[in-house]
Amino acid sequence: MEISIIALPLIASIISGCFGKLIGDRSSEIVTSLLVTIAAILSAFVLYEVIFNDYQDNIVIATWINSGTLDVNWSMKIDSLSAIMLVVVTSVSSLVHIYSIGYMSHDPHKPRFMAYLSLFTFAMLMLVTSDNFIQLFFGWEGVGLCSYFLIGFWFKKETANAAAIKAFVVNRVGDFGFALGIFLIFYLFGTVNYSEVFELIPTVVDKNIVFLGIEVNAVDLICLLLFVGAMGKSAQILLHTWLPDAMEGPTPVSALIHAATMVTAGVFLVVRCSPIYEYSELALNIITIVGMSTAFFAATVALVQTDIKKIIAYSTCSQLGYMFFATGVGAYNVAMFHLFTHAFFKALLFLGSGSVIHAFKDEQNINNMGGVWKKLPYTYSLMIIGTLALTGFPFLSGFYSKDAIIEFAYLRGNTTGYYAAGIGIITAFLTSIYSWRLIFKTFHGEYNNKDIKIEETHESPLVMLIPLVLLSIGAIFAGYIFKELFVGYGGVNNFWKDSIFFLKPLSTEHPPIWFLVLTPILVILSIPIAYYLFVKNKNLPHQIANVNKPLYNFLLNKWYFDELYDLLIVNPSKKFGLFLWKFFDVKLIDGFGPDGISTLIKKFSLKANKFQSGYIYQYAFVMLIGFSALLTFLMIK
Amino acid sequence: MNFPILSSLILLPSIGALFLLFTKSNKDNNITVKYVALFTSLVNFFLSIYLWILFDQSTSEFQFVEDRTWIEGLINYKVGIDGISILFIILTTFITPLCIISVNNSIKSRLREFLIAVLIMESFMIGVFCSLDLVVFYLFFEAGLIPMFLIIGIWGGTRRVYSAFKFFLFTLLGSVLMLVAIISIYWITGTTDVIQLYELGIDAKYQNLLWLAFFSSFAVKTPMWPVHTWLPDAHVEAPTAGSVLLAAILLKMAGYGFIRFSLGLFPIASEIFTPLIYTLSVIAIIFTSYIALMQEDMKKLIAYSSVAHMGFVTLGIFTIQQQGIEGSIIQMISHGLVSAALFLCVGVVYDRMHSRLINTYGGIVSIIPKYSILFMVFTLAALGLPGTSGFVGEFLILMAAFKDNFLVAVIASLGVIIGAAYMLWLYKRVVFGKLVNLELKEMVDLNKSELFILICLAIPTLFFGFYPDPLIKTIEVSINDLISVHNINIVRN
């Protein structure tokens, strides 16, 4: 049964991908959605078993690479952590499959699209159920590949293609670190299986190695290298540039891959490797810093963007930052909790925005929207639910998970912890502002679209709304229901057992009461503030922007990261390539090598030609000289 | 074994070629000619599969050995295989029939002569991979150049003569030194029999020079940086089938030579020169990847990527570890399949549009979808995506290199990033995007034979990506033995 959870999406993908033309659009849509839904139901069973019957298993499917001491299997590890991921992935995936039936109804390549979605689901499941680092890497690159396919799904769009390649290559930069991490693990332990590696970690805690001329602690190095991979996949600052561009893909893709599942793989990796990270104070601190920087950075950029999907993309980036600094302060379970709730409300927001885009016939600029809340009542109310959950409005799911992160950061009791908590609160406020800005600009105020009449905007079909409703249920209740299970202030280890490792148990104290109410108050206050700024007094934001022009441009251009990378990496690479080719290969090697030799020979033979003049006396003269030279030589000897 | 199965493998293609020589060739007869060649190569393929079935994986001894006196007391015609050689033989017999099927469109004139060249080359290549006598090896190794030289020089493009001579000049240079080295080995030890040489060992004081002489020959053929510049030119001018043979099989002779002779005969020198190989390999990986990024000609791009991939191979071999050498062999097999397929993919569009320039194309995915899918599979295999054979090889090599030298592994891993960039960029520019060049609308999708060839190459690429065990099991014992003998030699000196 467990294996079929992985196998069903793969089968769905093969059917739709290879025989899509044969069985028709509608059948491939039904087959893929159905099989993934079955996988979702089975995953729910597995989670049930894990929660109530302490079910754990490690199923070996087949050998993969068996070379010398390296022994890697295709396998399926089921424990609390992977069971949670199974449910998140398959449930969001099945809803996105169903939603896509409506969203892609005008697209000529439906079977291909569904095949990619299912293939992605398969790769993601391989990633989360792996029992070793190499299968993890397989899933890791596999989801990257599907993301590449799906971002570039509209292959005629130049920007989509560029975004797809960017996503893959930037991820490869992360994977470079990840792969080195795996090599190092293999170097130190001679194995890449989790259970063996985790057991051996305490033996190398004090071991230092010299890496590229720097002496570092082995565990620190492993953690940092793996984290580079996590940064790439989860779009953390420095390696985040691909995620906003990835919004070129169809919206269901953004919901599934770039919000709910794939981008959380980095968080999953860190949580999965908690037995390693717990031994590296340095790495944890760096993760905290990177996480909080990303959370803050992305939130500031989201404040000024005008593309509805890019705002949500930056919001995702920011929320991933939260998850990371949760792991950084050692609250792995809380990070998983936020990952879990975030999957629901962020998928809801993305699919909701897809519904808006659908209504406006592919318009994505929020300046060209507005005043349609009466025309799109369902989408509107669902988006409100998503926004409330995201901002952490009391008693919705984001409230529980995000506040828990801030609390645990505070309770960590060290400097980075306090900083993280502070940044977390500020970012929560910013999150609230930009989220409500999106809602108000999209649904309230005057109608601003010149191309489409307001009468032409229409609510989405049921097939799109039902998944939204289901997700909204998750967005409302997931936090409240699963709070005890994930965070369980009483006994953390009840549910997680040994899938998460805590070197020192999490603090069970509570932060002061003023701290606890601070975030919710800010979040609630931000609603009227945003309403005032973006509906009542619309000129004020413009004035603020005009007064602080440099700052505004800085944010609008996303802190100039893309320009910086073009300047520092992309363009020099091209020039370097050209130089190596035209100068090194053509001029130096060929010039002095074969071409040089052949011209030399040509010149030489031209000279030699002149000897053959045909005059006997010249030949005789040369012979004479030669003969006398030889004679002299022999005599001297 | 009484039946001389290896000699049959070597001789069969030549007999087929002889047969072709006496077949009349004219326009109507081309089909017959092709069928004769195809039949011969297919028989050879099945024979080699039979050989794989008979092959005993549990021993590192040479099997199916045939030993005949050729020149009394001097040279024996001695052939035999172990786990290292057998995969290359199968690769050769697998690629050749596919090549013969593919000639339909690309070879317009003198088809019969072309097929003769291909078959003779197959004979020589198989000879290289199973000879157990240095002189016999040398003969096969060098003779293999001649058909290739002709293929480029006669059926090539506009600058074919320049390319053919460049190819010949480079490869000859190294070969001469190798010949000198083989003669010296004979003077030093009194034999050129590889098995005896393995047992005798060669005195440490001679090893360095001999190693360098062999190296000069293998480095050119691999090709390693900086003697790689003949490869892009040769590929660009060669007809599709020629490029396929060159990339898939000819380049593997050197990798095989490194394992069999450089490592096997000169263990101490190999250890000494490892830094040299590492440096050149890493430079090859990084430099040629960057160069590939900037190419405008599809074939040149793939040729440069071949150099980078072979850089991984040499790196892996000289880690002298189980994972490294196994990775190198898998990488070679994988590169044989993938580069062959990529050159065929270029050939497919070249046959239709007569242009190899990347900017001629763009937006052809909806016009020729089958082609686009298969091209994508091979693009992914070339950039080493897990689940394709390219990944297994590369990953094992890097893993082994990491154990030996952090810096080398880190730099080589960077090549993987650039690899993704140039392959995906190539694919995007050729297949995706807007259709600008309206002539492309007339393109027809893969015909049956093209589809068949590419699928034949795609299946093992994916299969061995998910389940490389059959390959690893075949080579495991031999490599294990090679390494333990190597280590004993190192300790002894």
Short mmCIF file of N, CA and C in Angstrom, two decimals, chain B residues 204-215 224 258 262-263 266-281 314 318-320 486 490:
data_model
loop_
_atom_site.label_atom_id
_atom_site.label_comp_id
_atom_site.label_asym_id
_atom_site.label_seq_id
_atom_site.Cartn_x
_atom_site.Cartn_y
_atom_site.Cartn_z
N ALA B 204 60.42 0.12 -11.66
CA ALA B 204 59.92 1.44 -11.34
C ALA B 204 60.68 2.55 -12.06
N LYS B 205 61.98 2.30 -12.32
CA LYS B 205 62.76 3.40 -12.90
C LYS B 205 62.36 3.71 -14.34
N TYR B 206 61.77 2.71 -15.01
CA TYR B 206 61.35 2.97 -16.40
C TYR B 206 59.94 3.54 -16.48
N GLN B 207 59.20 3.35 -15.39
CA GLN B 207 57.76 3.58 -15.50
C GLN B 207 57.39 5.01 -15.91
N ASN B 208 58.08 5.99 -15.34
CA ASN B 208 57.67 7.37 -15.62
C ASN B 208 57.69 7.70 -17.10
N LEU B 209 58.79 7.38 -17.75
CA LEU B 209 58.90 7.72 -19.17
C LEU B 209 57.87 6.95 -19.99
N LEU B 210 57.75 5.66 -19.67
CA LEU B 210 56.81 4.84 -20.42
C LEU B 210 55.38 5.36 -20.23
N TRP B 211 55.10 5.71 -18.99
CA TRP B 211 53.76 6.23 -18.70
C TRP B 211 53.49 7.47 -19.54
N LEU B 212 54.49 8.36 -19.59
CA LEU B 212 54.30 9.59 -20.34
C LEU B 212 54.09 9.32 -21.83
N ALA B 213 54.80 8.33 -22.34
CA ALA B 213 54.64 8.01 -23.76
C ALA B 213 53.23 7.50 -24.04
N PHE B 214 52.75 6.59 -23.19
CA PHE B 214 51.37 6.11 -23.37
C PHE B 214 50.39 7.27 -23.18
N PHE B 215 50.69 8.09 -22.19
CA PHE B 215 49.81 9.21 -21.89
C PHE B 215 49.66 10.12 -23.09
N MET B 224 42.10 15.12 -23.95
CA MET B 224 42.26 15.93 -22.77
C MET B 224 42.70 17.33 -23.17
N PHE B 258 43.77 3.97 -20.65
CA PHE B 258 44.24 4.46 -19.34
C PHE B 258 44.06 3.40 -18.26
N SER B 262 47.83 2.20 -18.57
CA SER B 262 48.50 3.16 -17.68
C SER B 262 48.40 2.70 -16.24
N LEU B 263 47.19 2.37 -15.80
CA LEU B 263 47.04 1.92 -14.42
C LEU B 263 47.63 0.54 -14.23
N PHE B 266 51.74 0.53 -15.22
CA PHE B 266 52.64 1.49 -14.55
C PHE B 266 52.01 2.05 -13.28
N PRO B 267 51.80 1.22 -12.29
CA PRO B 267 51.11 1.70 -11.10
C PRO B 267 51.84 2.84 -10.39
N ILE B 268 53.15 2.75 -10.34
CA ILE B 268 53.88 3.76 -9.58
C ILE B 268 53.84 5.09 -10.30
N ALA B 269 54.07 5.03 -11.60
CA ALA B 269 54.02 6.27 -12.37
C ALA B 269 52.61 6.87 -12.31
N SER B 270 51.61 6.00 -12.34
CA SER B 270 50.24 6.50 -12.29
C SER B 270 50.03 7.31 -11.03
N GLU B 271 50.57 6.77 -9.96
CA GLU B 271 50.43 7.47 -8.68
C GLU B 271 51.15 8.83 -8.75
N ILE B 272 52.33 8.81 -9.38
CA ILE B 272 53.12 10.04 -9.45
C ILE B 272 52.43 11.10 -10.29
N PHE B 273 51.84 10.65 -11.39
CA PHE B 273 51.29 11.62 -12.33
C PHE B 273 49.83 11.97 -12.07
N THR B 274 49.28 11.40 -11.01
CA THR B 274 47.88 11.72 -10.70
C THR B 274 47.62 13.23 -10.65
N PRO B 275 48.49 14.02 -9.98
CA PRO B 275 48.22 15.46 -9.97
C PRO B 275 48.11 16.07 -11.36
N LEU B 276 48.96 15.59 -12.26
CA LEU B 276 48.91 16.11 -13.63
C LEU B 276 47.54 15.84 -14.25
N ILE B 277 47.10 14.58 -14.10
CA ILE B 277 45.81 14.22 -14.68
C ILE B 277 44.69 15.03 -14.04
N TYR B 278 44.75 15.15 -12.72
CA TYR B 278 43.71 15.93 -12.03
C TYR B 278 43.64 17.34 -12.60
N THR B 279 44.82 17.95 -12.71
CA THR B 279 44.83 19.33 -13.18
C THR B 279 44.23 19.43 -14.57
N LEU B 280 44.72 18.59 -15.46
CA LEU B 280 44.23 18.67 -16.84
C LEU B 280 42.73 18.36 -16.90
N SER B 281 42.29 17.38 -16.11
CA SER B 281 40.87 17.02 -16.14
C SER B 281 40.02 18.18 -15.67
N THR B 314 38.63 10.91 -17.05
CA THR B 314 40.04 10.80 -16.67
C THR B 314 40.21 11.08 -15.18
N PHE B 318 41.84 8.14 -12.41
CA PHE B 318 43.05 8.32 -11.62
C PHE B 318 42.80 8.61 -10.14
N THR B 319 41.53 8.53 -9.72
CA THR B 319 41.32 8.50 -8.28
C THR B 319 41.79 7.15 -7.75
N ILE B 320 41.87 6.18 -8.68
CA ILE B 320 42.27 4.81 -8.35
C ILE B 320 41.49 4.29 -7.15
N HIS B 486 47.15 -2.92 -7.75
CA HIS B 486 47.78 -1.59 -7.77
C HIS B 486 48.33 -1.25 -6.40
N ILE B 490 52.16 -0.53 -5.10
CA ILE B 490 52.58 0.73 -4.47
C ILE B 490 53.31 0.42 -3.17
#
